[in-house]
Short mmCIF file of C-alpha atoms in Angstrom, two decimals:
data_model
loop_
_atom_site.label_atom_id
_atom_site.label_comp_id
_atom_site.label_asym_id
_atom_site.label_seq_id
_atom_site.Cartn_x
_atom_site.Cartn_y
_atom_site.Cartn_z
CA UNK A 629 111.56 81.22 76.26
CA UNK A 630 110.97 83.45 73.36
CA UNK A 631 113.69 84.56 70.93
CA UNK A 632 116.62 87.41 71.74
CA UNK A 633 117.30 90.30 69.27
CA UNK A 634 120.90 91.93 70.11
CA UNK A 635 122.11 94.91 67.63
CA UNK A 636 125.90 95.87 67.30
CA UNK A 637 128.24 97.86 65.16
CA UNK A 638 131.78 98.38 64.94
CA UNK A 639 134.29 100.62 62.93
CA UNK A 640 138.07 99.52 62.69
CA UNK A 641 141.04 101.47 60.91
CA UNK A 642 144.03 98.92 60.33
CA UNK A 643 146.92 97.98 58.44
CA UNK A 644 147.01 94.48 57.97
CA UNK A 645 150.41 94.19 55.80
CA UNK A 646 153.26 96.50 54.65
CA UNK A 647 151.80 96.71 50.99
CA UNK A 648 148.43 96.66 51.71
CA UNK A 649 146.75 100.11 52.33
CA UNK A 650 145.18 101.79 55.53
CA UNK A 651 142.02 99.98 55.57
CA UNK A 652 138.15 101.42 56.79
CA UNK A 653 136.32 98.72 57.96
CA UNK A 654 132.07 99.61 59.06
CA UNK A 655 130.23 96.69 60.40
CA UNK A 656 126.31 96.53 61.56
CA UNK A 657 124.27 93.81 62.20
CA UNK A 658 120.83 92.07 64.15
CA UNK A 659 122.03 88.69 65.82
CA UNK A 660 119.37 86.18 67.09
CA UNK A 661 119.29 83.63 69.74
CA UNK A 662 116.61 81.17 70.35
CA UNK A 663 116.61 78.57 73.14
CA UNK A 664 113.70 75.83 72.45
CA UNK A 665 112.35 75.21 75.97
CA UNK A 666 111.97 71.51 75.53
CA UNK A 667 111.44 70.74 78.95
CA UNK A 668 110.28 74.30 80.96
CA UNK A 669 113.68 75.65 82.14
CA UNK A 670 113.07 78.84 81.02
CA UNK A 671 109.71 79.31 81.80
CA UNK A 672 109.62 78.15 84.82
CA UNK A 673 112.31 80.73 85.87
CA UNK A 674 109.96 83.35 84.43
CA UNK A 675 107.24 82.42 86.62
CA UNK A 676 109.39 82.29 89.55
CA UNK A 677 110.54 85.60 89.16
CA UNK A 678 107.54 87.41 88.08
CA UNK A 679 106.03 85.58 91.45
CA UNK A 680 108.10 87.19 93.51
CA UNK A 681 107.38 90.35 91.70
CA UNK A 682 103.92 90.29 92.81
CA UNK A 683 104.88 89.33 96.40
CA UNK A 684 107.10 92.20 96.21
CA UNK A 685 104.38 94.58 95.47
CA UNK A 686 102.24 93.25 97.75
CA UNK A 687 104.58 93.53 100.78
CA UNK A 688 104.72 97.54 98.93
CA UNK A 689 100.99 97.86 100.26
CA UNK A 690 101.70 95.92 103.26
CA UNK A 691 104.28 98.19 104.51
CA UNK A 692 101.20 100.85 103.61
CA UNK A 693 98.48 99.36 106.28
CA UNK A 694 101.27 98.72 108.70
CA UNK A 695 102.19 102.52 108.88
CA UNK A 696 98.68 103.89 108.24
CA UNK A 697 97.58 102.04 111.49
CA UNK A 698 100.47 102.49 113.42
CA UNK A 699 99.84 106.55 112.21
CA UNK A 700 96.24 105.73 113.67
CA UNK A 701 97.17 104.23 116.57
CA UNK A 702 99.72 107.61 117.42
CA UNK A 703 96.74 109.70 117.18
CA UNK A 704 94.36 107.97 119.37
CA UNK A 705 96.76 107.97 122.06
CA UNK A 706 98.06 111.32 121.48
CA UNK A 707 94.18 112.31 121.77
CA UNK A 708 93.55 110.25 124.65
CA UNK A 709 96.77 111.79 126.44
CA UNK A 710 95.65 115.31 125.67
CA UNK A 711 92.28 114.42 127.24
CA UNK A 712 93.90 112.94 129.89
CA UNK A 713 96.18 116.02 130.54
CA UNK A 714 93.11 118.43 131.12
CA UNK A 715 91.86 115.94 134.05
CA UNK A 716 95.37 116.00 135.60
CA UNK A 717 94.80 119.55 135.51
CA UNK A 718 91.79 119.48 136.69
CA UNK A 719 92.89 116.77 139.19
CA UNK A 720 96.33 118.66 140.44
CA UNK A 721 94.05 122.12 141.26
CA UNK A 722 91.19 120.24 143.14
CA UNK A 723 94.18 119.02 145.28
CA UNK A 724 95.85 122.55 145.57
CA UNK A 725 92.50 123.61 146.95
CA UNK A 726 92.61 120.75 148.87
CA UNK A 727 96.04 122.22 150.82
CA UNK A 728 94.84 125.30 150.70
CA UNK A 729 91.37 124.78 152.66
CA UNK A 730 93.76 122.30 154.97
CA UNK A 731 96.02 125.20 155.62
CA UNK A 732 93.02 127.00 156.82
CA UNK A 733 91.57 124.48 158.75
CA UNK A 734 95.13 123.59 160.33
CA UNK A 735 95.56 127.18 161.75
CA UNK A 736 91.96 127.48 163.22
CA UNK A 737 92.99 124.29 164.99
CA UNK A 738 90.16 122.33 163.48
CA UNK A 739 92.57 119.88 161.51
CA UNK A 740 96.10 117.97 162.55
CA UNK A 741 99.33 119.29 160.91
CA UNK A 742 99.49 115.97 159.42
CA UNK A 743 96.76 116.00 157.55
CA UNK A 744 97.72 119.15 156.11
CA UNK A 745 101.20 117.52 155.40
CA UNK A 746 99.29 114.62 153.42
CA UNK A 747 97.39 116.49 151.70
CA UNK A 748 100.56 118.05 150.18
CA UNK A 749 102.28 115.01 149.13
CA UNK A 750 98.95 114.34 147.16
CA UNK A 751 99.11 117.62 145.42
CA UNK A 752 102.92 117.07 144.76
CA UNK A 753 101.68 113.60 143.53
CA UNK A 754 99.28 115.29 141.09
CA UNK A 755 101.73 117.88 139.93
CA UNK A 756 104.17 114.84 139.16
CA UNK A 757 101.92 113.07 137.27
CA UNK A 758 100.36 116.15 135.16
CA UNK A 759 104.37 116.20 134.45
CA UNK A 760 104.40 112.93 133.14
CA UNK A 761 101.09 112.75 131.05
CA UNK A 762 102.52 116.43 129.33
CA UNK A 763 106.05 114.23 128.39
CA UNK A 764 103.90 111.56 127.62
CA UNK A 765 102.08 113.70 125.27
CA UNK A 766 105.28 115.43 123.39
CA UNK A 767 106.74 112.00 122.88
CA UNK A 768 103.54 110.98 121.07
CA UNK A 769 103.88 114.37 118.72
CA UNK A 770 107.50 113.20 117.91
CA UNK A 771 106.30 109.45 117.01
CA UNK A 772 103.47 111.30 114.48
CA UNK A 773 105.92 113.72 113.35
CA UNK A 774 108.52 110.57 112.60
CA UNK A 775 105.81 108.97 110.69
CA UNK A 776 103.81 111.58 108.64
CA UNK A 777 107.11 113.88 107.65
CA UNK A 778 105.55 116.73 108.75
CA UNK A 779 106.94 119.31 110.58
CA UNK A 780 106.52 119.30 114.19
CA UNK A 781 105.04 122.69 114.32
CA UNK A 782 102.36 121.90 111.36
CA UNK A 783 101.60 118.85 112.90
CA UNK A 784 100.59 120.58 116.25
CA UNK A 785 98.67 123.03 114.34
CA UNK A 786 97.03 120.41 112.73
CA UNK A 787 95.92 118.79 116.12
CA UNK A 788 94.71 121.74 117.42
CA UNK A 789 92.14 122.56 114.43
CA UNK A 790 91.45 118.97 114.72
CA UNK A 791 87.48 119.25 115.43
CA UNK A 792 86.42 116.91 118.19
CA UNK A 793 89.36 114.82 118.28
CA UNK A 794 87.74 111.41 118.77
CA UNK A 795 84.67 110.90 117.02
CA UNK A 796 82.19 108.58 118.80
CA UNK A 797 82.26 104.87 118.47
CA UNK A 798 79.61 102.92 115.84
CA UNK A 799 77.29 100.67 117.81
CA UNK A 800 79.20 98.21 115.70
CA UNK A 801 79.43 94.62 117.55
CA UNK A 802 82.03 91.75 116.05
CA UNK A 803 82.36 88.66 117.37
CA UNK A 804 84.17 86.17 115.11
CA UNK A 805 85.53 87.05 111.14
CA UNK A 806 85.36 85.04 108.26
CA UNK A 807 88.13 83.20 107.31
CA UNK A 808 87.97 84.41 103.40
CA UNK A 809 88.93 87.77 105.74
CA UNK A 810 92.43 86.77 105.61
CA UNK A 811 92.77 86.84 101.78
CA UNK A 812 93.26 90.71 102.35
CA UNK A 813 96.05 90.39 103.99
CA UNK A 814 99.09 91.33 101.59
CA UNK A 815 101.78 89.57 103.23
CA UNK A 816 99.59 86.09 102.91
CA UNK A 817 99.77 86.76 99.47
CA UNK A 818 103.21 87.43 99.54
CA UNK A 819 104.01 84.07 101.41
CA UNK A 820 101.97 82.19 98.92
CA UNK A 821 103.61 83.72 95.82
CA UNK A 822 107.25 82.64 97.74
CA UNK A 823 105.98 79.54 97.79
CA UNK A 824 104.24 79.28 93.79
CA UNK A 825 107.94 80.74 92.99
CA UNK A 826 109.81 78.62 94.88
CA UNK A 827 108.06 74.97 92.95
CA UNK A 828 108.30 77.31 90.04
CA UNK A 829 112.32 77.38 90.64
CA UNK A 830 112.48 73.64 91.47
CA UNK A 831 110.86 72.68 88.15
CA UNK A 832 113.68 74.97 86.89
CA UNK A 833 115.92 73.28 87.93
CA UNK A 834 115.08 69.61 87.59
CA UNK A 835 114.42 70.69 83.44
CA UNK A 836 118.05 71.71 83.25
CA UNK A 837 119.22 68.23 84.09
CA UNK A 838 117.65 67.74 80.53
CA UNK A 839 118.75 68.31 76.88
CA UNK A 840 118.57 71.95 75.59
CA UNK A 841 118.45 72.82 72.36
CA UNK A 842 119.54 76.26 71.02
CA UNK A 843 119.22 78.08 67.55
CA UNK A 844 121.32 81.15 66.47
CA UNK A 845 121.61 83.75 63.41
CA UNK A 846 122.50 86.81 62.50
CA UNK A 847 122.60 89.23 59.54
CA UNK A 848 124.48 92.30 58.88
CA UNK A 849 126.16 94.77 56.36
CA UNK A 850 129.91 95.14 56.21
CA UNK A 851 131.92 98.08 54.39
CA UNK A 852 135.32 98.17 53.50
CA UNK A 853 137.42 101.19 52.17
CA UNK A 854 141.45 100.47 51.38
CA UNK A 855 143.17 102.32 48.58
CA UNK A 856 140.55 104.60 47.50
CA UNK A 857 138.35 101.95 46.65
CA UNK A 858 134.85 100.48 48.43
CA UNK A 859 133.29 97.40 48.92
CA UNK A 860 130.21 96.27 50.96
CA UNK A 861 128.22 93.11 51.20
CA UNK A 862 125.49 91.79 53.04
CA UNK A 863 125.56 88.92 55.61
CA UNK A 864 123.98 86.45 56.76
CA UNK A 865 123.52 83.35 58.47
CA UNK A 866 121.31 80.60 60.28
CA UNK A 867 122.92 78.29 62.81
CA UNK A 868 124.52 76.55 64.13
CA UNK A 869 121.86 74.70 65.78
CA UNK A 870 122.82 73.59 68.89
CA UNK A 871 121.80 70.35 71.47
CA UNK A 872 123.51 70.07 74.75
CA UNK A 873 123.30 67.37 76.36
CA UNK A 874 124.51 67.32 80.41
CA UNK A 875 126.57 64.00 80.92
CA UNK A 876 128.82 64.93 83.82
CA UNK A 877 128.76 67.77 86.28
CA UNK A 878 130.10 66.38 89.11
CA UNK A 879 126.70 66.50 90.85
CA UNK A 880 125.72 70.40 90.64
CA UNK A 881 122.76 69.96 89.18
CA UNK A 882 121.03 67.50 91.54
CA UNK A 883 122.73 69.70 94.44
CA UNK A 884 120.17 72.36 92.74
CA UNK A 885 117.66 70.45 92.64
CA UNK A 886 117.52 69.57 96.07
CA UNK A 887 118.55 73.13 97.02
CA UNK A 888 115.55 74.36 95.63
CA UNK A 889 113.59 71.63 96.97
CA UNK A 890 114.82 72.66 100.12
CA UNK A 891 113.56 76.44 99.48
CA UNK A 892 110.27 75.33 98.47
CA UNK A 893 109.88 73.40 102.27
CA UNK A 894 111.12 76.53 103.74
CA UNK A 895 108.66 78.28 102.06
CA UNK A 896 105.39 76.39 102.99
CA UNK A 897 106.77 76.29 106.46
CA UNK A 898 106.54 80.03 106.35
CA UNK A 899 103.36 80.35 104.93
CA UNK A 900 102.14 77.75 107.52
CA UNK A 901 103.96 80.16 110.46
CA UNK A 902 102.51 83.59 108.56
CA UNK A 903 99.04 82.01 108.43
CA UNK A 904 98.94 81.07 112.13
CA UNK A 905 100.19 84.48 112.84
CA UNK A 906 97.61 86.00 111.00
CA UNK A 907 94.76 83.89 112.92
CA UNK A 908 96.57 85.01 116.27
CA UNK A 909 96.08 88.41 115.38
CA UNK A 910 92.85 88.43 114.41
CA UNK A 911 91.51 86.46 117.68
CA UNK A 912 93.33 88.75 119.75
CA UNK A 913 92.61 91.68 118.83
CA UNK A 914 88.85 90.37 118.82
CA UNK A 915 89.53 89.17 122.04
CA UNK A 916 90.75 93.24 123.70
CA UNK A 917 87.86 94.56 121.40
CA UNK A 918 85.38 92.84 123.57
CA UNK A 919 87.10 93.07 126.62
CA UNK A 920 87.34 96.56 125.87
CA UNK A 921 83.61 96.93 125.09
CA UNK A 922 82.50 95.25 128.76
CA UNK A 923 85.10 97.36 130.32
CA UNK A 924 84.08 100.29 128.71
CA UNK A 925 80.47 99.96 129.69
CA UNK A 926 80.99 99.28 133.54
CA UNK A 927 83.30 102.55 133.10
CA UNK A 928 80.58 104.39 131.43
CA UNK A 929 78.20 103.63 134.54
CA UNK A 930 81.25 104.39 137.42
CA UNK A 931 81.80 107.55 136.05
CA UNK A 932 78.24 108.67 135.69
CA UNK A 933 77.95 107.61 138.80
CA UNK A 934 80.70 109.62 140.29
CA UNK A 935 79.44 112.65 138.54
CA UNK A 936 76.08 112.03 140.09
CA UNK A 937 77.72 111.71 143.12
CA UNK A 938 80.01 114.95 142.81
CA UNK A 939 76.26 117.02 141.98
CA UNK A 940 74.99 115.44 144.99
CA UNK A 941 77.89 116.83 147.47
CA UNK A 942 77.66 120.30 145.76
CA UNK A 943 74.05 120.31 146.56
CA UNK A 944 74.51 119.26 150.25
CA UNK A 945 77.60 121.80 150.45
CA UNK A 946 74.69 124.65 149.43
CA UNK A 947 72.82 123.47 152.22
CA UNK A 948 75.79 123.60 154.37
CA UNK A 949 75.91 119.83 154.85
CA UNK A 950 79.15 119.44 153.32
CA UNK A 951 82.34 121.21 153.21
CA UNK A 952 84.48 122.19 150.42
CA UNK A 953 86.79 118.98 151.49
CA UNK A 954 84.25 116.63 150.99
CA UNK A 955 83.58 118.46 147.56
CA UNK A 956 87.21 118.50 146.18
CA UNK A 957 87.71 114.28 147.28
CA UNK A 958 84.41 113.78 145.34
CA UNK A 959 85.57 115.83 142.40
CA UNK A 960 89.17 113.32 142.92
CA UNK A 961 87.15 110.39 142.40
CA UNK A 962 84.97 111.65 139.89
CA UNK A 963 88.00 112.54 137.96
CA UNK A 964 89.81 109.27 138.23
CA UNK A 965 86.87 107.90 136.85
CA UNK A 966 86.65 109.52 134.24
CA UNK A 967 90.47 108.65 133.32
CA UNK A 968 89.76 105.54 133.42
CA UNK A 969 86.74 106.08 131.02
CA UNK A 970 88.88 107.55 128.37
CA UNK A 971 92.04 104.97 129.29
CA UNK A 972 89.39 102.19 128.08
CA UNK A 973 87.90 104.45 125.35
CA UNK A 974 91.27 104.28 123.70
CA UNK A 975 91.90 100.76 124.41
CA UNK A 976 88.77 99.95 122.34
CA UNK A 977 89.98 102.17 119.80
CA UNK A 978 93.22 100.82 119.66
CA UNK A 979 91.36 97.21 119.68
CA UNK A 980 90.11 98.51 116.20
CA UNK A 981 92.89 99.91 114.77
CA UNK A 982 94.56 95.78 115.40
CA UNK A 983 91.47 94.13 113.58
CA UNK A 984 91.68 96.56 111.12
CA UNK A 985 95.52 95.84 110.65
CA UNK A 986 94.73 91.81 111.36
CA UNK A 987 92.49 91.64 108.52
CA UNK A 988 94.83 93.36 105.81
CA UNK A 989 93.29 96.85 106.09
CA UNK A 990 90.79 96.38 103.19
CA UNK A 991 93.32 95.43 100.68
CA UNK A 992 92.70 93.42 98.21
CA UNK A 993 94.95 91.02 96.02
CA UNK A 994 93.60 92.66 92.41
CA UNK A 995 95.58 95.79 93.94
CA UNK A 996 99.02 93.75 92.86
CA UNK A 997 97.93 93.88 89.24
CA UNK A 998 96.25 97.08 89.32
CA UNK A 999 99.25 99.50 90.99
CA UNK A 1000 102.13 100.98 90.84
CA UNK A 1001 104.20 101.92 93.58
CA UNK A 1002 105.62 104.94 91.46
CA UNK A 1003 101.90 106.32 90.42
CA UNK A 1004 100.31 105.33 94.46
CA UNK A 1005 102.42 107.83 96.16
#
């Protein structure tokens, strides 16, 4: 531990006897303290706590990936849901035609009133769940607005002028990730430096059940005015110099010592959990990304198909083949297939917005070092 520099200065006006003047006495001085770390008490407690400095920063830019995917993960689905709206739309007229070409064909006497009554529970169906997906939606825009700070009608503005929405997916394929990934994430690091200041605390400790040895001084100026007449001097001195030696302490030391002991256990134990956590994380979200990607495929193929079907019945209906009822349950399926296109769109989006988070979100541990929390915002 390196030396201590204190400054003080005092002023005093006193009368000390009956005879004796009112006395000015001015009084300035440097005092020094040195503790010789014989045995790494002192710097051992440095290193613990500038450890948990840098764990502190790194949970900083932890806190940072956690809310910039959990931003990204708002938007997808608030872009999926808004996609999703437009085919309930879509969905809830195709069945209103639905009723309405029933209501036709129920009158002619071409269709039973109960399939007319059907058909209107499915468009009340449809308008219920265009009702949900639009809540669905709003709630979304209040979880952004929570986490950007930005006012709710900016951030709808800002949605709107969005271009696109969703860009498409990179032909990117991952199938396992490196170990050495999980260096980036911060609050590994942080675990690890708990655990370099935890030992760090436990050699503290088991040094202070040693000798210390201490060395003080000090040097000053001192004024004194009594009487109409002055006087000042310059002090000094070096000392005393100082080894304590612990005989008895009714066992508080050891108690520390196996205290901290204790912490450091805890702390590995952690780490152990945080690291197992980590490799859960990363395997399942690798796990939905490729589940996602299969899915995604076969839904790529069952909606194509559906719209290839959907063309097909319009063509027949020209030719008076088909009738607008056979169009409008095509279009129904079409559109649920579609849904489900952009459902497991998201879901692979989402996948990648979990590896992204699993792996630390590109962080890297030089950022500790590098940044400031106060300069970063």
């Amino acid at each position: 531990m390196g030396p201590t520099l204190d400054a003080s200065a005092s002023a005093a006006r006193s009368v000390t006897q009956p005879d004796i003047p009112l006395a000015t006495t001015l009084q300035a001085g440097l005092l020094a303290a040195w503790e010789v770390d014989l045995f790494g008490a002192a710097s051992s407690a440095s290193a613990a706590a500038a450890g948990r400095l840098s764990g502190a920063q790194a949970m900083w830019h932890d806190a940072r990936v956690s809310v910039a995917a959990e931003v990204a993960n708002q938007y997808l689905q608030l872009v999926s849901c808004t996609r999703q709206s437009s085919l309930a739309r879509q969905d809830g007229d195709s069945r209103a035609e639905s009723v309405r070409l029933l209501g036709i064909s129920t009158r002619a006497g071409f269709t039973a009133n109960g399939d007319l009554e059907l058909g209107k529970a499915s468009a009340a169906d449809a308008a219920n769940q265009l009702v949900a997906v639009g809540a669905q939606c709003d709630v979304l825009v209040k979880g952004l607005v929570a986490l950007t700070g930005f006012p709710e009608p900016d951030l709808r503005a800002r949605f709107a002028q969005a271009a696109g929405g969703q860009a498409d997916l990179a032909p990117v394929h991952v199938a396992v990730v490196p170990a050495e990934a999980l260096n980036q994430r911060p609050d590994l690091y942080a675990a690890a430096r708990d655990i370099d200041a935890a030992a760090q605390d436990l050699a503290s400790y088991n040094a202070q059940r040693y000798p210390r040895l201490s060395l003080n001084g000090s040097i000053g100026a001192l004024s004194v005015n009594a009487g109409g007449l002055s006087n000042s001097m310059a002090t000094w001195s070096i000392g005393p110099v100082t080894l304590s030696v612990p005989l008895l302490d009714g066992g508080r030391r050891l108690a520390n010592v196996e205290a901290a002991q204790y912490r450091y256990d805890e702390a590995v134990a952690i780490y152990r959990a945080k690291v197992r956590q980590a490799i859960r994380e990363v395997e399942q979200a690798l796990v939905n990304l490729q589940a996602a990607r299969n899915q995604r495929i076969n839904s790529e193929v069952s909606a194509q198909a559906w719209r290839d079907s959907l063309d097909a019945v319009l063509a027949r209906q020209r030719s008076g083949f088909a009738s607008q009822i056979d169009v409008e349950n095509t279009r129904r399926m079409a559109l649920a297939a579609e849904t489900g296109r952009l459902a497991l769109q998201r879901d692979q989006l989402l996948a990648w917005v979990a590896l992204y988070r699993a792996v630390g979100g590109g962080w890297q541990p030089a950022a500790v070092a590098a940044a400031d929390p106060d300069k970063t915002r």
